[in-house]
PDB file of C-alpha atoms in Angstrom:
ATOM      1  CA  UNK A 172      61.026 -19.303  -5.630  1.00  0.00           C
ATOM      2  CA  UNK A 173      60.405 -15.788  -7.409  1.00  0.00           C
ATOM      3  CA  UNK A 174      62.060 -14.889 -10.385  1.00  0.00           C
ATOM      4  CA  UNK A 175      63.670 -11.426 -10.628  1.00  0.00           C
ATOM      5  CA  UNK A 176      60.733 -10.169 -12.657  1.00  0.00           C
ATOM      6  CA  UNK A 177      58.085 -11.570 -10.300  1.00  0.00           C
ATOM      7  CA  UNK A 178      59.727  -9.812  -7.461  1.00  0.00           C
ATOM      8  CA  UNK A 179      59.582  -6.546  -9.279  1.00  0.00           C
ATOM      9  CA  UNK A 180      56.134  -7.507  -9.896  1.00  0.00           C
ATOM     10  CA  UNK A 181      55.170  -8.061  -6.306  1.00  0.00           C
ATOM     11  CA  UNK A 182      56.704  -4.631  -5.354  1.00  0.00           C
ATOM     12  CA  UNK A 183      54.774  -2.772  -7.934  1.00  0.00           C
ATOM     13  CA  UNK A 184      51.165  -4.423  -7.601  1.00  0.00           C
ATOM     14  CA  UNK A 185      51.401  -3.640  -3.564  1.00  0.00           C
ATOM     15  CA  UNK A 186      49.769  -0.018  -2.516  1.00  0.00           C
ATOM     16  CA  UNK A 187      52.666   1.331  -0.930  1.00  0.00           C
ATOM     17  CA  UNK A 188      50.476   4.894  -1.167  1.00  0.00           C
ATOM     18  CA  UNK A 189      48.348   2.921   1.027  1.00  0.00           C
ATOM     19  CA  UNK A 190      50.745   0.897   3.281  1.00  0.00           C
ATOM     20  CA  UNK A 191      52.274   4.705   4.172  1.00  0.00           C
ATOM     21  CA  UNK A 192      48.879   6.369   4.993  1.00  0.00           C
ATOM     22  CA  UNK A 193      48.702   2.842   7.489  1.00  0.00           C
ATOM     23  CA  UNK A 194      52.082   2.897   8.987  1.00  0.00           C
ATOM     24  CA  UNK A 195      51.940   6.660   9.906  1.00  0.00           C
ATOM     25  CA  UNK A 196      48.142   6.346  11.434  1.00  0.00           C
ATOM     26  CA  UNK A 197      49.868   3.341  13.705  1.00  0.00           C
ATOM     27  CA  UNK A 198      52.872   5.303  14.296  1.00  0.00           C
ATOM     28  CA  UNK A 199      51.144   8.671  14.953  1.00  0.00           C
ATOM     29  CA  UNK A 200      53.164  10.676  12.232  1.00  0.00           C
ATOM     30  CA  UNK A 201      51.537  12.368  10.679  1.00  0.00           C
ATOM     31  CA  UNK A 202      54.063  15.328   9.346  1.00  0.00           C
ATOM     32  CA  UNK A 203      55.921  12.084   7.638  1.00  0.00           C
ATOM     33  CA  UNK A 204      53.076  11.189   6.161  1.00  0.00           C
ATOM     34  CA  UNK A 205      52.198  14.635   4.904  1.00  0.00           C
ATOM     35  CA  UNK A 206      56.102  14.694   3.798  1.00  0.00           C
ATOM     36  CA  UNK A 207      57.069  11.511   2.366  1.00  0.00           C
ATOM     37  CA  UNK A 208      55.959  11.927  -0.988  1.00  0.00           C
ATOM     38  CA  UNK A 209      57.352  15.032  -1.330  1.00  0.00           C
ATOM     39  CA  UNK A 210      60.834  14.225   0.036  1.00  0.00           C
ATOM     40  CA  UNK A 211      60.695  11.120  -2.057  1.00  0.00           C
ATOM     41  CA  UNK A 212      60.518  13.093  -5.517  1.00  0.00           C
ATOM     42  CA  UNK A 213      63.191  15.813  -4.226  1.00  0.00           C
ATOM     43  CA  UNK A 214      65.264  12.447  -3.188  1.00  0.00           C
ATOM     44  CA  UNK A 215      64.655  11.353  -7.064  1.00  0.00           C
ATOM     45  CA  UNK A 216      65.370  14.828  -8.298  1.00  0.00           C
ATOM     46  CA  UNK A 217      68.723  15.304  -6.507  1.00  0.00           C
ATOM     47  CA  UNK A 218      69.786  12.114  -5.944  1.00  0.00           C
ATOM     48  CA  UNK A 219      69.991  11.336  -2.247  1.00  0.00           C
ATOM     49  CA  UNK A 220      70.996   8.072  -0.719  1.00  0.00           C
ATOM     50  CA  UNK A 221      67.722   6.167   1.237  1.00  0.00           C
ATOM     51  CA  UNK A 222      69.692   7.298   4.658  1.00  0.00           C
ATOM     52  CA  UNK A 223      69.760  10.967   3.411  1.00  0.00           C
ATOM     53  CA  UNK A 224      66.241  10.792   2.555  1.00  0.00           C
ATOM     54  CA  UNK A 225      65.206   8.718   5.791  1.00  0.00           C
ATOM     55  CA  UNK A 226      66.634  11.632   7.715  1.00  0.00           C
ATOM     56  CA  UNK A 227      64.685  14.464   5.632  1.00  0.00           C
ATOM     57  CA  UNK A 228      61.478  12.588   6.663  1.00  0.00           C
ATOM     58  CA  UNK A 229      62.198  12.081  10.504  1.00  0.00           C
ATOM     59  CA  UNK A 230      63.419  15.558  10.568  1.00  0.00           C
ATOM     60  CA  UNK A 231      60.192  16.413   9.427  1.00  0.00           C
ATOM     61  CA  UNK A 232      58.406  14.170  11.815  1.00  0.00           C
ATOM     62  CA  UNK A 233      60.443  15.930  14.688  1.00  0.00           C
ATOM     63  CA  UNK A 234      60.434  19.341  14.164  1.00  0.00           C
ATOM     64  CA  UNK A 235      56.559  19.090  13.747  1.00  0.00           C
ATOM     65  CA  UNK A 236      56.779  16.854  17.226  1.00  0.00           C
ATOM     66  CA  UNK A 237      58.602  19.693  18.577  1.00  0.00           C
ATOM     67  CA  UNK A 238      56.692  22.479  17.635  1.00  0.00           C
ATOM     68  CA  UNK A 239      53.449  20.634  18.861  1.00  0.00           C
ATOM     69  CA  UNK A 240      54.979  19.893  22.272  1.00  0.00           C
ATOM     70  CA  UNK A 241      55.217  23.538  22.682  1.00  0.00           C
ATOM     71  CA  UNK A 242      52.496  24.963  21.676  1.00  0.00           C
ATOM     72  CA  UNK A 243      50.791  21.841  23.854  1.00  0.00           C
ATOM     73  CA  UNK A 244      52.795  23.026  27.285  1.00  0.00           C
ATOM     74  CA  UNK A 245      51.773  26.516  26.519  1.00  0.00           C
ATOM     75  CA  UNK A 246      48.190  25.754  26.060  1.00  0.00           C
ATOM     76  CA  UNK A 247      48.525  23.632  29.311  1.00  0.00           C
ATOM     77  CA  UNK A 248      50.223  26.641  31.484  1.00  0.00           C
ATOM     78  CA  UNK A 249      46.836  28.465  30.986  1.00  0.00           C
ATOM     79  CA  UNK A 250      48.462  31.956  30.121  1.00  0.00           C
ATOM     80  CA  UNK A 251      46.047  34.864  29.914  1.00  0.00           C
ATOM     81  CA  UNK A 252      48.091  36.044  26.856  1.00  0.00           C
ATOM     82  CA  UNK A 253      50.590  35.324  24.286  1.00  0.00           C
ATOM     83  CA  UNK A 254      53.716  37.532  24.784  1.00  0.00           C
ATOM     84  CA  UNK A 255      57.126  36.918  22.710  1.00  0.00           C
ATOM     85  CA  UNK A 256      60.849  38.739  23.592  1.00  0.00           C
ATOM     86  CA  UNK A 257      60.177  41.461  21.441  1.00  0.00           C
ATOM     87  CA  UNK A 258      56.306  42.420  23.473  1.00  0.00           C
ATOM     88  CA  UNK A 259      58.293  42.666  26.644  1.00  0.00           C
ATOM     89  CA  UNK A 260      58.165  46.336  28.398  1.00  0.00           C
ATOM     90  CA  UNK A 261      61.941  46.752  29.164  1.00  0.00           C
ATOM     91  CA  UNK A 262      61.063  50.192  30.272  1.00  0.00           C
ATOM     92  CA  UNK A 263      58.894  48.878  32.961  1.00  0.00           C
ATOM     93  CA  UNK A 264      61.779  46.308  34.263  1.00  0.00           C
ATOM     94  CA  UNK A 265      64.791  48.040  34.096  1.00  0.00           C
ATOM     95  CA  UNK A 266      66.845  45.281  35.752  1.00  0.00           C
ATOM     96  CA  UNK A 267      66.656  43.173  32.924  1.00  0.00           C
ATOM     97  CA  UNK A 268      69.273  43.554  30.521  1.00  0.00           C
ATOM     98  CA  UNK A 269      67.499  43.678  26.697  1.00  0.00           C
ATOM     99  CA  UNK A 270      71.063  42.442  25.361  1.00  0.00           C
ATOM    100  CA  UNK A 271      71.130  39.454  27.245  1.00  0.00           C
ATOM    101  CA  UNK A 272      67.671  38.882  26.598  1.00  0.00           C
ATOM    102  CA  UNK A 273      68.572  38.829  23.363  1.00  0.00           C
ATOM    103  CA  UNK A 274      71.130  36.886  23.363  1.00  0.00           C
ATOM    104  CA  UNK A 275      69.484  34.232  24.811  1.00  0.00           C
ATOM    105  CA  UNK A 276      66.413  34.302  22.553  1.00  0.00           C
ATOM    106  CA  UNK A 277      68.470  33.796  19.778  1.00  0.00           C
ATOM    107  CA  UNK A 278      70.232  31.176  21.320  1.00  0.00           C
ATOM    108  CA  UNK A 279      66.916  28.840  22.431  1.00  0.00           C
ATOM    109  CA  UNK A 280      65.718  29.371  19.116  1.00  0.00           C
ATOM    110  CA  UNK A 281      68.965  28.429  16.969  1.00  0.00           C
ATOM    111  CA  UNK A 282      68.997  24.539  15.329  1.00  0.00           C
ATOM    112  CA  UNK A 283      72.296  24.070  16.815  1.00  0.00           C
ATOM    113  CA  UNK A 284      70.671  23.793  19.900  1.00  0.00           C
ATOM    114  CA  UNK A 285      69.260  20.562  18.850  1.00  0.00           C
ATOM    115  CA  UNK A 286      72.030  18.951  18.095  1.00  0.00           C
TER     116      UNK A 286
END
């Protein structure tokens, strides 16, 4: 049976630096590893509960994921160029409407999407 003091020890003498860099490898995370120690001293500094800062990291972890996928299906669609909504010739189609356009660009791009 441990005493309070040799639990505490336990925890300390592991290589939880090291355990991390593991987990994330076998997980394939890498934004939460390149995170976590970062979100763990802003979780010190401002106090956050280990739910708030569980959620900072797999935010992290998904918007990276997210980002990735896209650039991965765009890469995959073989485009000869990049274009965004604001390299489009709206001269050139004039049935497109540039307000809904807009609209809509700022909608697919908007967090609340995600929700």
């Amino acid at each position: 049976m441990s005493t309070k003091n040799g639990t505490n020890q336990a925890r300390t003498s592991r290589d939880v630096g090291s355990e991390l860099i593991y987990l994330t490898k076998a997980l394939k995370t890498p934004a939460l590893r390149d995170a976590a120690a970062r979100l763990a001293e802003r979780a010190r500094d401002e106090g956050w509960s280990h739910k708030e800062y569980l959620a900072a990291c797999l935010q992290r972890e998904v918007a990276a994921r997210d980002s990735h996928g896209a650039e991965g299906r765009i890469r995959a669609a073989r485009f000869p160029s990049r274009k965004s909504l604001e390299d489009f010739d709206f001269d050139h189609q004039r049935s497109v409407k540039r307000e809904v356009i807009a609209h809509l660009g700022r909608w697919t791009s908007s967090p609340e999407r995600r929700t």
